[in-house]
Amino acid sequence: MNHQTDQAENGVMTLPQCANADGQLPSCAPLANPYVPFQQTGADLYTASCALIRGTLFPGLDLPYGGQENTQEKLATASVELQQMGFALQELALYLDTHAEDTEAAQLFNQYVELYQQAIEQYQQGNGPLTLMDAAANGTYDWLAGPWPWEYRKER
Amino acid sequence: MFVYEKKLQYPVRIQNVNPQLAAIVISQYGGPDGELGASLRYLSQRYSMPYDALKGLLTDIGTEELGHLEMVGSIVHQLTRTLTEEQMKEQGFAPYFVDHTAGVYPQAASGTPWSAATMAVTGDPMADLVEDMAADATTM
């Protein structure tokens, strides 16, 4: 008994004939195989400053919850610069984890590594050490000086 | 091995204390779909992951989630940093305050402490990845 043929004869709908182990939507996809679309290579990217505000480097993954969009521009402080470069680097690393063969993305990753290192140097001049590696770079142990990252500071 | 960077991933600067909001936001710290669970889920699932690409992905996402945990902890801390007795009582913060005062404790908004029972590590890559999608879908 062919259910799909019956439907066609009744004029309800016409569906393609698939193997027993296949289903519909998409056409004749194997049964019981859920999938998530794989991110394509060479897609457009946001700038690092835009990415930090949007929460993603990839316009294709920019899906604001309930249509609520963060549009608050950040001031150009050494701290924000560090966060922007760090976030772009993080986003590219996660992308490259599953797209290691994308040499263009790898080159961009290297450019952001350089920009991140420059941002660290700028940041450390006014804000103290970022990691223990630089904690005593000035000859004294400056690691403990606040404010610590979770503490409220008035300035932006 | 982990190296600490003395910064937040994204700025947290909250001017006004709001214990009522803190009592809700705490769920994103130590609730069933919070950042602590997210981090431990990915960092624990990677041991039985057979593919290098996904060993790397679980490691890198699990590490980033620790950065998210720190941001949410900062939000709760700043929302409760100067608390008057009136604010605490009127804004429903007393049940949290009695045990934790202005500390940041990994619990759900309901008061349930964080539990590994809210996450899964099955050793089966497909089962684990499907669980990851379910967990992340709660925040999307």
Short mmCIF file of C-alpha atoms in Angstrom, two decimals:
data_model
loop_
_atom_site.label_atom_id
_atom_site.label_comp_id
_atom_site.label_asym_id
_atom_site.label_seq_id
_atom_site.Cartn_x
_atom_site.Cartn_y
_atom_site.Cartn_z
CA MET A 1 0.00 0.00 0.00
CA ASN A 2 1.48 3.30 -1.05
CA HIS A 3 0.33 6.20 1.10
CA GLN A 4 1.86 8.89 -1.11
CA THR A 5 0.16 7.60 -4.27
CA ASP A 6 -3.19 7.62 -2.42
CA GLN A 7 -2.70 11.27 -1.55
CA ALA A 8 -1.85 12.13 -5.14
CA GLU A 9 -4.96 10.32 -6.41
CA ASN A 10 -7.11 12.27 -3.95
CA GLY A 11 -5.58 15.47 -5.27
CA VAL A 12 -4.38 16.49 -1.78
CA MET A 13 -0.66 16.74 -2.47
CA THR A 14 2.04 15.15 -4.57
CA LEU A 15 5.20 14.02 -2.80
CA PRO A 16 8.30 12.44 -4.33
CA GLN A 17 8.69 8.69 -3.88
CA CYS A 18 11.56 8.02 -1.46
CA ALA A 19 13.21 4.87 -0.13
CA ASN A 20 11.71 3.41 3.08
CA ALA A 21 14.70 4.65 5.13
CA ASP A 22 14.19 8.22 3.87
CA GLY A 23 11.84 10.96 4.98
CA GLN A 24 10.66 14.40 3.90
CA LEU A 25 11.84 17.97 4.58
CA PRO A 26 14.38 18.16 3.05
CA SER A 27 13.39 15.94 0.18
CA CYS A 28 14.32 12.27 0.75
CA ALA A 29 16.70 13.05 3.67
CA PRO A 30 17.75 9.94 5.61
CA LEU A 31 15.49 9.28 8.61
CA ALA A 32 16.73 10.02 12.16
CA ASN A 33 19.68 12.21 11.16
CA PRO A 34 19.43 15.63 12.77
CA TYR A 35 21.98 18.14 11.51
CA VAL A 36 23.19 21.69 12.04
CA PRO A 37 24.21 23.64 8.91
CA PHE A 38 28.00 24.01 8.74
CA GLN A 39 29.35 27.55 8.66
CA GLN A 40 30.67 28.43 5.18
CA THR A 41 34.18 29.70 4.45
CA GLY A 42 34.82 33.23 3.17
CA ALA A 43 31.71 34.76 4.76
CA ASP A 44 31.63 38.48 5.60
CA LEU A 45 33.10 39.56 8.95
CA TYR A 46 32.42 42.51 11.26
CA THR A 47 35.24 44.81 12.33
CA ALA A 48 36.65 44.03 15.79
CA SER A 49 34.92 47.06 17.37
CA CYS A 50 31.57 46.12 15.85
CA ALA A 51 32.03 42.44 16.82
CA LEU A 52 32.42 43.28 20.54
CA ILE A 53 29.14 45.23 20.49
CA ARG A 54 27.25 42.62 18.45
CA GLY A 55 28.60 39.65 20.40
CA THR A 56 29.87 37.87 17.29
CA LEU A 57 32.43 38.43 14.53
CA PHE A 58 30.10 36.83 11.98
CA PRO A 59 27.09 38.78 10.58
CA GLY A 60 25.55 35.42 9.67
CA LEU A 61 25.50 34.42 13.35
CA ASP A 62 24.21 37.80 14.58
CA LEU A 63 20.77 36.74 15.84
CA PRO A 64 19.67 39.14 18.62
CA TYR A 65 17.38 37.55 21.22
CA GLY A 66 13.86 38.94 20.93
CA GLY A 67 15.10 41.57 18.49
CA GLN A 68 16.95 43.37 21.31
CA GLU A 69 20.12 44.80 19.82
CA ASN A 70 23.14 46.21 21.61
CA THR A 71 24.15 49.38 19.78
CA GLN A 72 26.14 51.02 22.58
CA GLU A 73 29.41 52.23 21.09
CA LYS A 74 32.41 51.82 23.37
CA LEU A 75 34.94 54.58 24.06
CA ALA A 76 38.36 54.14 22.52
CA THR A 77 40.22 53.30 25.74
CA ALA A 78 43.18 50.91 25.97
CA SER A 79 40.94 48.57 27.95
CA VAL A 80 38.22 48.47 25.27
CA GLU A 81 40.84 48.12 22.52
CA LEU A 82 42.20 45.08 24.38
CA GLN A 83 38.69 43.62 24.67
CA GLN A 84 37.96 44.23 20.98
CA MET A 85 41.13 42.55 19.74
CA GLY A 86 40.79 39.73 22.26
CA PHE A 87 37.22 39.01 21.18
CA ALA A 88 38.01 39.02 17.44
CA LEU A 89 40.88 36.63 18.17
CA GLN A 90 38.63 34.35 20.24
CA GLU A 91 35.93 34.28 17.56
CA LEU A 92 38.43 33.43 14.81
CA ALA A 93 39.96 30.69 16.95
CA LEU A 94 36.57 28.99 17.45
CA TYR A 95 35.91 29.26 13.69
CA LEU A 96 39.34 27.84 12.83
CA ASP A 97 38.81 24.90 15.22
CA THR A 98 36.31 23.55 12.68
CA HIS A 99 37.75 25.24 9.54
CA ALA A 100 41.50 24.68 10.01
CA GLU A 101 42.04 24.51 6.23
CA ASP A 102 40.83 28.11 5.70
CA THR A 103 44.22 29.80 5.10
CA GLU A 104 42.66 33.27 4.65
CA ALA A 105 41.11 33.05 8.11
CA ALA A 106 44.43 31.80 9.50
CA GLN A 107 46.18 34.88 8.06
CA LEU A 108 43.56 37.17 9.58
CA PHE A 109 44.02 35.32 12.88
CA ASN A 110 47.74 36.11 12.78
CA GLN A 111 47.00 39.79 12.09
CA TYR A 112 44.73 39.92 15.16
CA VAL A 113 47.42 38.17 17.25
CA GLU A 114 49.74 41.05 16.37
CA LEU A 115 47.06 43.67 17.11
CA TYR A 116 46.27 41.94 20.41
CA GLN A 117 49.92 42.02 21.43
CA GLN A 118 50.07 45.74 20.62
CA ALA A 119 46.86 46.30 22.61
CA ILE A 120 48.38 44.45 25.61
CA GLU A 121 51.43 46.75 25.53
CA GLN A 122 49.23 49.87 25.40
CA TYR A 123 46.93 48.55 28.14
CA GLN A 124 49.72 47.61 30.53
CA GLN A 125 51.22 51.12 30.44
CA GLY A 126 48.23 52.58 32.28
CA ASN A 127 46.51 49.59 33.87
CA GLY A 128 49.20 47.30 35.23
CA PRO A 129 49.99 43.71 34.27
CA LEU A 130 47.50 41.60 32.31
CA THR A 131 49.07 38.24 33.18
CA LEU A 132 51.47 36.92 35.83
CA MET A 133 54.13 36.86 33.11
CA ASP A 134 54.31 40.67 33.28
CA ALA A 135 53.54 41.00 37.01
CA ALA A 136 57.04 42.18 37.91
CA ALA A 137 58.08 43.67 34.56
CA ASN A 138 58.75 47.06 36.19
CA GLY A 139 61.00 45.55 38.84
CA THR A 140 58.31 45.44 41.54
CA TYR A 141 55.47 42.96 41.93
CA ASP A 142 52.50 44.98 40.59
CA TRP A 143 49.99 42.11 40.21
CA LEU A 144 47.97 43.03 43.31
CA ALA A 145 47.14 46.64 42.46
CA GLY A 146 43.40 47.22 41.95
CA PRO A 147 40.88 47.70 40.66
CA TRP A 148 40.41 43.98 39.92
CA PRO A 149 38.29 43.22 36.83
CA TRP A 150 35.01 42.67 38.73
CA GLU A 151 35.25 45.87 40.77
CA TYR A 152 33.11 48.88 39.85
CA ARG A 153 34.94 51.79 38.30
CA LYS A 154 33.31 55.05 37.44
CA GLU A 155 35.25 55.81 34.28
CA ARG A 156 34.35 54.07 31.03
CA MET B 1 46.73 24.46 32.31
CA PHE B 2 45.09 27.83 32.46
CA VAL B 3 46.60 31.33 32.54
CA TYR B 4 44.54 34.18 33.99
CA GLU B 5 44.14 37.44 32.10
CA LYS B 6 43.31 40.24 34.53
CA LYS B 7 40.44 41.71 32.46
CA LEU B 8 36.81 41.01 31.62
CA GLN B 9 35.84 39.82 28.14
CA TYR B 10 33.32 42.68 27.94
CA PRO B 11 33.09 45.77 30.21
CA VAL B 12 30.80 45.50 33.26
CA ARG B 13 30.11 48.88 34.86
CA ILE B 14 26.87 49.03 36.84
CA GLN B 15 26.16 52.34 38.51
CA ASN B 16 22.99 51.51 40.46
CA VAL B 17 22.75 48.79 43.10
CA ASN B 18 19.76 46.49 42.45
CA PRO B 19 19.49 43.38 44.68
CA GLN B 20 16.19 42.37 43.07
CA LEU B 21 17.92 42.02 39.71
CA ALA B 22 20.93 40.30 41.32
CA ALA B 23 18.62 37.61 42.76
CA ILE B 24 17.59 36.73 39.16
CA VAL B 25 20.94 37.17 37.41
CA ILE B 26 22.57 34.73 39.87
CA SER B 27 20.88 31.91 37.89
CA GLN B 28 23.14 32.66 34.94
CA TYR B 29 26.09 32.11 37.31
CA GLY B 30 25.13 28.85 39.01
CA GLY B 31 21.69 27.88 37.70
CA PRO B 32 20.86 24.78 35.59
CA ASP B 33 21.77 26.60 32.34
CA GLY B 34 24.36 28.98 33.77
CA GLU B 35 27.95 29.64 32.81
CA LEU B 36 29.50 27.33 35.42
CA GLY B 37 27.58 24.37 34.01
CA ALA B 38 28.43 25.42 30.46
CA SER B 39 32.14 25.53 31.21
CA LEU B 40 32.27 22.22 33.11
CA ARG B 41 30.08 20.53 30.48
CA TYR B 42 32.46 21.36 27.61
CA LEU B 43 35.68 20.88 29.57
CA SER B 44 34.48 17.48 30.85
CA GLN B 45 33.03 16.19 27.57
CA ARG B 46 36.29 16.71 25.67
CA TYR B 47 38.06 13.66 27.18
CA SER B 48 35.86 11.22 25.26
CA MET B 49 35.72 13.27 22.05
CA PRO B 50 37.53 11.32 19.27
CA TYR B 51 37.94 14.18 16.74
CA ASP B 52 40.77 16.73 17.01
CA ALA B 53 38.61 19.58 15.65
CA LEU B 54 36.07 19.00 18.41
CA LYS B 55 38.67 18.38 21.14
CA GLY B 56 39.91 21.87 20.27
CA LEU B 57 36.43 23.37 20.07
CA LEU B 58 35.31 21.95 23.44
CA THR B 59 38.55 23.13 25.05
CA ASP B 60 38.32 26.64 23.61
CA ILE B 61 34.58 27.13 24.25
CA GLY B 62 34.85 25.66 27.78
CA THR B 63 37.64 28.14 28.50
CA GLU B 64 35.67 31.07 27.08
CA GLU B 65 32.71 30.08 29.28
CA LEU B 66 34.92 30.65 32.34
CA GLY B 67 35.28 34.22 31.05
CA HIS B 68 31.49 34.46 30.84
CA LEU B 69 31.22 33.14 34.41
CA GLU B 70 33.52 35.95 35.52
CA MET B 71 31.38 38.59 33.76
CA VAL B 72 28.15 37.32 35.35
CA GLY B 73 29.85 37.15 38.77
CA SER B 74 30.95 40.77 38.24
CA ILE B 75 27.37 41.78 37.43
CA VAL B 76 26.01 40.15 40.63
CA HIS B 77 28.84 41.68 42.68
CA GLN B 78 28.27 45.19 41.36
CA LEU B 79 24.47 44.96 41.73
CA THR B 80 24.93 44.24 45.46
CA ARG B 81 28.13 46.11 46.31
CA THR B 82 26.58 48.77 48.58
CA LEU B 83 23.46 47.33 50.16
CA THR B 84 21.32 48.98 52.83
CA GLU B 85 19.18 46.87 55.17
CA GLU B 86 16.03 48.44 53.68
CA GLN B 87 17.08 47.66 50.08
CA MET B 88 17.90 44.11 51.03
CA LYS B 89 14.55 43.45 52.76
CA GLU B 90 12.28 45.41 50.41
CA GLN B 91 13.77 43.97 47.24
CA GLY B 92 13.47 40.31 48.23
CA PHE B 93 17.18 39.74 48.72
CA ALA B 94 16.97 38.55 52.35
CA PRO B 95 16.71 34.79 51.55
CA TYR B 96 20.02 35.00 49.64
CA PHE B 97 21.65 37.43 52.05
CA VAL B 98 21.07 35.29 55.14
CA ASP B 99 23.47 32.60 53.87
CA HIS B 100 25.75 34.42 51.43
CA THR B 101 25.58 38.15 52.37
CA ALA B 102 27.23 40.02 49.48
CA GLY B 103 29.22 37.00 48.34
CA VAL B 104 28.66 35.47 44.88
CA TYR B 105 27.50 31.88 45.37
CA PRO B 106 26.81 29.48 42.43
CA GLN B 107 23.10 28.86 42.80
CA ALA B 108 19.90 29.09 40.76
CA ALA B 109 17.45 31.96 41.30
CA SER B 110 15.32 29.42 43.19
CA GLY B 111 18.10 29.04 45.77
CA THR B 112 19.13 25.55 44.59
CA PRO B 113 22.95 25.26 44.73
CA TRP B 114 24.71 24.48 41.43
CA SER B 115 24.64 20.75 40.69
CA ALA B 116 26.35 18.51 38.14
CA ALA B 117 22.93 16.85 37.87
CA THR B 118 22.00 19.73 35.51
CA MET B 119 24.49 18.58 32.83
CA ALA B 120 25.49 15.36 31.09
CA VAL B 121 28.75 13.66 30.15
CA THR B 122 27.83 10.40 28.42
CA GLY B 123 31.11 9.51 26.68
CA ASP B 124 29.10 9.28 23.45
CA PRO B 125 30.09 12.17 21.12
CA MET B 126 26.68 12.43 19.44
CA ALA B 127 24.74 12.28 22.71
CA ASP B 128 27.06 14.89 24.25
CA LEU B 129 26.81 17.25 21.25
CA VAL B 130 23.02 17.00 21.22
CA GLU B 131 23.03 17.82 24.95
CA ASP B 132 25.28 20.82 24.20
CA MET B 133 22.73 22.08 21.66
CA ALA B 134 19.91 21.69 24.17
CA ALA B 135 21.92 23.54 26.83
CA ASP B 136 22.88 26.39 24.53
CA ALA B 137 19.36 26.67 23.11
CA THR B 138 18.19 27.91 26.50
CA THR B 139 20.33 31.00 26.08
CA MET B 140 19.57 31.67 22.40
#
